[in-house]
XYZ file of C-alpha atoms in Angstrom:
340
model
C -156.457 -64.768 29.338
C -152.914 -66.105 29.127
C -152.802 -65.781 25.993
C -154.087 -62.471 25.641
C -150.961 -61.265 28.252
C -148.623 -63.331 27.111
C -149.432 -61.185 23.304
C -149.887 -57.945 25.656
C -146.302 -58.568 26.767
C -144.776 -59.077 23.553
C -146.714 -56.206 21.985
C -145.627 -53.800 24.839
C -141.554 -55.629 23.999
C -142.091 -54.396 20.618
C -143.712 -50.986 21.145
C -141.190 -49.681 23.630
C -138.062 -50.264 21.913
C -138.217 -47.728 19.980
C -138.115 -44.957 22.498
C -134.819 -45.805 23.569
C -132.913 -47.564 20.228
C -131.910 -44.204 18.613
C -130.062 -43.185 21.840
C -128.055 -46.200 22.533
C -127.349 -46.353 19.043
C -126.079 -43.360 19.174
C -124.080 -43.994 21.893
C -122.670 -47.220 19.955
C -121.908 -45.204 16.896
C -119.846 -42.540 19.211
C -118.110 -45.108 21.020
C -117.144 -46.713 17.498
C -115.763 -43.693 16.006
C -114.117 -42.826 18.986
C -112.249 -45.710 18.927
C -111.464 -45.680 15.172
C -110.530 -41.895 15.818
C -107.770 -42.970 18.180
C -106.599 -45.792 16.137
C -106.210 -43.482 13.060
C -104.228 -40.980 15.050
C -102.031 -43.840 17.145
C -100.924 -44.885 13.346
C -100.478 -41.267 12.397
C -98.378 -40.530 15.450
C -96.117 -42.908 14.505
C -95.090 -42.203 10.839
C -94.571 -38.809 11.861
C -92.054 -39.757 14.909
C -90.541 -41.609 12.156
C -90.472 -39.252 9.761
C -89.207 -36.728 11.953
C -86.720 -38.980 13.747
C -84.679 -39.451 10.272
C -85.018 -35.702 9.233
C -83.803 -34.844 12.834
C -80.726 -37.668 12.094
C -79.986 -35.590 8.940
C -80.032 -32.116 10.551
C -78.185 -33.397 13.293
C -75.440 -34.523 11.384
C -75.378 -31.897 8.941
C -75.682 -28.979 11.832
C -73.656 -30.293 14.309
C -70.737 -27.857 15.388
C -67.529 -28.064 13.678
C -65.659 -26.707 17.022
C -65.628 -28.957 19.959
C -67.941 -28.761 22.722
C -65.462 -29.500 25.178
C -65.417 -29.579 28.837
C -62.012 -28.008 29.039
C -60.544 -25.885 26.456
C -56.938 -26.727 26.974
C -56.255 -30.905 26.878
C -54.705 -32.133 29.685
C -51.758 -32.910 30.043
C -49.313 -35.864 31.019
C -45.807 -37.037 31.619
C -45.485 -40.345 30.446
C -43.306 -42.837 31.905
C -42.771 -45.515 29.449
C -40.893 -48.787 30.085
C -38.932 -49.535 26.753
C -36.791 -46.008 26.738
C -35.862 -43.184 28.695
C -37.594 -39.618 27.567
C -34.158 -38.584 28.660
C -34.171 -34.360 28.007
C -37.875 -34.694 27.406
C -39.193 -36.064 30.570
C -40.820 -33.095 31.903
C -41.986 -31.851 28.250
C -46.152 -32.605 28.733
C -47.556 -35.044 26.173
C -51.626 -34.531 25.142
C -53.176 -37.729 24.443
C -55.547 -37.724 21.501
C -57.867 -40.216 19.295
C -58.631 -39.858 15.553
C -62.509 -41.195 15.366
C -63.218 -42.162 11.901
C -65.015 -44.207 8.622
C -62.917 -46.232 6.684
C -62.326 -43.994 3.432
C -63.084 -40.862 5.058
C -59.684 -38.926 4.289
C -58.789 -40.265 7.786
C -55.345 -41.467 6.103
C -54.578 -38.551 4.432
C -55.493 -36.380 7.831
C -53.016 -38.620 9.941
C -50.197 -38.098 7.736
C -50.673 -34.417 7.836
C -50.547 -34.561 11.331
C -47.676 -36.721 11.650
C -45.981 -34.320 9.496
C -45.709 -32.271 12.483
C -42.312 -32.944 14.418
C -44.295 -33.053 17.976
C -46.760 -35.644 16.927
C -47.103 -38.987 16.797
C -49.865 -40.810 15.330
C -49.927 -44.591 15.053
C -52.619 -45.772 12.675
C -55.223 -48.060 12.787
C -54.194 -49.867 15.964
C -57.036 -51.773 16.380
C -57.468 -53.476 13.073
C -55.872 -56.236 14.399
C -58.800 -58.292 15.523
C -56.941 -59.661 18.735
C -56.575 -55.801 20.470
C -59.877 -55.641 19.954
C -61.470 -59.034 21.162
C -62.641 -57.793 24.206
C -62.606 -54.507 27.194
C -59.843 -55.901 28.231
C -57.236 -56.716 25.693
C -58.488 -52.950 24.671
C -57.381 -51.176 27.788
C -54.268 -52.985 27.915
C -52.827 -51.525 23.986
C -54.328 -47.913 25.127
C -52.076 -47.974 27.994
C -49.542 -48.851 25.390
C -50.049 -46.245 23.386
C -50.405 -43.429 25.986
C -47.430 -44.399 27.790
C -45.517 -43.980 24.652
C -44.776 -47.765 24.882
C -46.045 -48.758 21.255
C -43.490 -48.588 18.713
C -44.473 -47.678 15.326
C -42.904 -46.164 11.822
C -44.907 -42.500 13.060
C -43.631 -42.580 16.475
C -41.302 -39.759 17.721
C -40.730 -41.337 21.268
C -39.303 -39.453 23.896
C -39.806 -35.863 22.594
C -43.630 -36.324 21.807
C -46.007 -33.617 22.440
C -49.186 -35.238 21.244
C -49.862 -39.135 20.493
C -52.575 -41.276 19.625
C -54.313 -43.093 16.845
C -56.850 -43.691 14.221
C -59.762 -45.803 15.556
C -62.258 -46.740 12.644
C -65.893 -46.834 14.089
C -65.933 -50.471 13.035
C -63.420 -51.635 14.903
C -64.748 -52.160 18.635
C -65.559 -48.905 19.120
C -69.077 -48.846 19.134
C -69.546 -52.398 20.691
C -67.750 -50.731 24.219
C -68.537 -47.107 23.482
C -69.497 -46.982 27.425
C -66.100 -47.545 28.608
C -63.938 -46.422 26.265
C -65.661 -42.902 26.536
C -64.784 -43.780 30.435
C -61.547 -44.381 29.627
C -61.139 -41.065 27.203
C -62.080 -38.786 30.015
C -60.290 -40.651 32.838
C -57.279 -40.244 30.875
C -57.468 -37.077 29.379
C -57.817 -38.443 25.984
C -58.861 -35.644 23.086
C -61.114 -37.290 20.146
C -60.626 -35.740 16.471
C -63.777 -36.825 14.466
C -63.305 -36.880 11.012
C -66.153 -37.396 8.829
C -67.058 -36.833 4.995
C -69.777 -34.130 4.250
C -70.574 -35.995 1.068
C -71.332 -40.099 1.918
C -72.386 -40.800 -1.815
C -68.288 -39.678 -2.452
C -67.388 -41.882 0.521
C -69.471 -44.979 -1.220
C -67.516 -44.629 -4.356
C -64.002 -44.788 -2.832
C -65.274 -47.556 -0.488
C -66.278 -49.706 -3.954
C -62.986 -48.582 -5.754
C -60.871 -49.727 -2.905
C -62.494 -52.885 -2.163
C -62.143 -53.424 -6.222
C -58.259 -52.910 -6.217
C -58.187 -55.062 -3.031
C -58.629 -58.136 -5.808
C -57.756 -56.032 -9.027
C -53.894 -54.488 -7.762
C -54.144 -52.397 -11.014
C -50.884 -50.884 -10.063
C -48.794 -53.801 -10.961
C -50.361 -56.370 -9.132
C -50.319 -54.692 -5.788
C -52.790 -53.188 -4.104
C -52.708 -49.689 -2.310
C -55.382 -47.766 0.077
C -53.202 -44.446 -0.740
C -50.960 -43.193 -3.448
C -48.055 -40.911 -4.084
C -48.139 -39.970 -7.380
C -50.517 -38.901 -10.041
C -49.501 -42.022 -12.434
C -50.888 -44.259 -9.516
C -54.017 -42.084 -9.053
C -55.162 -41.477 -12.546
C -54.470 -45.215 -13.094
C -56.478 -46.091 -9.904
C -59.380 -43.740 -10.574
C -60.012 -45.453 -14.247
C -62.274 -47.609 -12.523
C -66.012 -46.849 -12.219
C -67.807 -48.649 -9.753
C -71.689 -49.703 -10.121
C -73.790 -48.610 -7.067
C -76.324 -50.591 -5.956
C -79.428 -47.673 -6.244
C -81.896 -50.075 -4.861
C -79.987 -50.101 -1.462
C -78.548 -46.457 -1.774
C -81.071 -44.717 0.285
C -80.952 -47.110 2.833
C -77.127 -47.099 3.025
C -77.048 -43.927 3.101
C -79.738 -43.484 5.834
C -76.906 -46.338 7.649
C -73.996 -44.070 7.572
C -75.563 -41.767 8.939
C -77.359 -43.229 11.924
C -73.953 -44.639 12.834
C -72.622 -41.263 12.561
C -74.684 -40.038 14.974
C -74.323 -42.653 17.399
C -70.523 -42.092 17.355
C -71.163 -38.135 17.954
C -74.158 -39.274 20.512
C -71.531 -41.779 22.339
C -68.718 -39.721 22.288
C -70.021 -36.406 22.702
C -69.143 -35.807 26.308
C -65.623 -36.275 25.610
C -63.512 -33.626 25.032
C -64.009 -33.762 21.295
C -63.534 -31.535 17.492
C -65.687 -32.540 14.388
C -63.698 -32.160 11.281
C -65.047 -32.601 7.341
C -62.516 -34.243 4.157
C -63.979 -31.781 2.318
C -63.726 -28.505 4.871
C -59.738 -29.720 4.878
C -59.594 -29.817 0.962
C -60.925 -26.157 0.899
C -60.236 -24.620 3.835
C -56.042 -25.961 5.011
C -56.611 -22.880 7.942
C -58.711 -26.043 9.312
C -55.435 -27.748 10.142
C -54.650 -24.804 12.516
C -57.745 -25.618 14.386
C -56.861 -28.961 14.785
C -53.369 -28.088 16.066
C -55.034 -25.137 18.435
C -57.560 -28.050 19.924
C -54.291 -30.170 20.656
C -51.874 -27.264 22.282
C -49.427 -27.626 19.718
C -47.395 -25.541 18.529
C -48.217 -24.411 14.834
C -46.560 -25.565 12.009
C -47.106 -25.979 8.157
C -48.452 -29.638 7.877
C -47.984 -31.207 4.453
C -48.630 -35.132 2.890
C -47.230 -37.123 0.557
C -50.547 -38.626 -0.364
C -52.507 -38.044 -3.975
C -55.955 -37.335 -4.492
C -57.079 -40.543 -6.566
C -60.613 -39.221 -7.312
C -60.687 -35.076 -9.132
C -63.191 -33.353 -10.754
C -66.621 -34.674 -11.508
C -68.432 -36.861 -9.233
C -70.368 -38.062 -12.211
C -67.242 -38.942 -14.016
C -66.572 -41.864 -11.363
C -70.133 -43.821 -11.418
C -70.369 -46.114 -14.337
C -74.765 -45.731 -13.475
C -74.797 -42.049 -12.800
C -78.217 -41.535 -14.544
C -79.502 -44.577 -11.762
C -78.197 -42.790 -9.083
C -79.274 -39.569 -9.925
C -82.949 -40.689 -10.327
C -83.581 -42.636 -6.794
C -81.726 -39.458 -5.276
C -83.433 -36.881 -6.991
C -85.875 -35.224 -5.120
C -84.724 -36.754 -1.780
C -83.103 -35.359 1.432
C -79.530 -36.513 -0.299
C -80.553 -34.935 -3.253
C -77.515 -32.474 -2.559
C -75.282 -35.062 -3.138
C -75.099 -35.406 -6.748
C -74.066 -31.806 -6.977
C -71.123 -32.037 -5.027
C -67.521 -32.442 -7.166
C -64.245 -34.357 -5.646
């Protein structure tokens, strides 16, 4: 009798089964591709926020307007009281403080010294590559009070009849590190920032290489120089053809440009202009824009300084055919058709 339930039981165990299996496996297979579904789509998500974060970076840069968007169209302006001279006739003449924000070998040099060509302006250079005005908030305030109370002496100052002072601040050079307060600072004072960027980085790369070559080189008897006067110093100069790393050029490339935008991102609520090396080289009515943003008076602005690179971009990369096959068919495919 036992036995005969005991096999009734384990008959009916196997019997039923059945009925109910194809529904919960069902169920399990759902559940399964459900959850692979997401999975799939979580990764999918992802590459294309990616993807579409460094096309927006490009766009962003590319697009972004060359006028300021300011909060005030005229720049404030100041009286200055400095403590090492007297302003004498000029003490009630206004002075508009102003920053140059900038890449090293971005035609930041060149765009200085056409500003300081202008007998109201007074632009100081790279201030802050010396690493001690620089080593901290601080020490940073302190030499931009110097400068915009026309207390720091320099071979471009024009002291007490200034109408618009300031200086050259690579993006290297602490300004990113305190971005927060410096852009504090900027509107506090009143302080106008010129952003001067290249249009074409892959140009920017090659006078970054040729410069840092020269640094150790001197080809112009045995000294080296960032900037030239003559065409004798710039052909001799531009004789060099650097070797870019294509392996790395994409990614260096991608660099400059996310720091570009955090500079434009950090800054961009400052009363601000964007100006391109090239725009300058093509378009000099460019210059009256810059002198319109700062309230100055206009004038003819002119420079001393010497293209070192002409002509051919080609003609200045010792492995152009390398370069031109990891950027072909890229986003900075553009770039190789671009002459200095």
């Amino acid at each position: 009798m036992a036995e005969s339930i005991c096999f009734f039981t384990q008959d009916t165990l196997i019997l039923k089964p059945p009925k109910k299996s194809p529904l919960l496996l069902r169920m399990a297979v759902l559940m399964f591709a459900m959850v692979c579904s997401v999975s799939i789509c979580s990764i999918c998500v992802k590459q294309l926020n990616t993807h579409t974060k460094a096309r927006f970076l490009r766009v962003q840069i590319a697009d972004y307007p060359e006028r300021s968007i300011s909060l005030t169209k005229v720049p404030r302006e100041h009286y200055p009281r400095p403590k090492t001279f007297s302003r004498a006739e000029c003490f009630n003449n206004p002075v508009r403080f102003f920053a140059i924000v900038s890449m090293q070998r971005s035609g930041s040099g060149w765009f200085e010294s056409l500003l300081n060509s202008h007998v109201n302006v007074s632009s100081n250079g790279e201030v802050f590559s010396v690493l001690d005005r620089r080593k901290n908030i601080t020490s940073i305030v302190q030499t931009l009070d110097r400068i915009y109370n026309l207390d720091w002496l320099s071979s471009a100052s024009k002291n007490h009849c200034s109408a618009a002072v300031g200086f050259k601040w690579m993006l290297n050079q602490g300004l990113m590190q305190h971005h927060e307060e410096i852009a504090d600072y900027f509107n506090q004072r009143g302080v106008s920032t010129i952003f001067i960027f290249r249009r074409n980085l892959l140009c920017r790369i090659v006078s970054v290489l040729a410069n840092s070559y020269d640094r150790y080189a001197k080809m112009l008897n045995g000294t080296h120089k960032s900037h030239v006067h003559s065409l004798e110093e710039a052909n001799a100069l531009s004789k060099y053809k650097p070797v870019i790393n294509s392996t790395s050029l994409i990614s260096d490339l991608e660099g400059m440009e996310a720091t570009i935008s955090k500079a434009l991102e950090y800054f961009g609520n400052t009363r601000h202009i964007i100006v391109y090396y090239e725009d300058l080289i093509n378009n000099r009515t460019r210059l009256k824009d810059v002198q319109e943003f700062l309230n100055l008076p206009q004038m003819e602005l002119r420079s001393r300084q010497v293209k070192i690179h002409t002509g051919q971009l080609s003609d200045y990369i010792k492995n152009w055919d390398d370069v031109k096959v990891t950027l072909n068919g890229t986003a900075y495919e553009h770039l190789l058709h671009a002459d200095y």
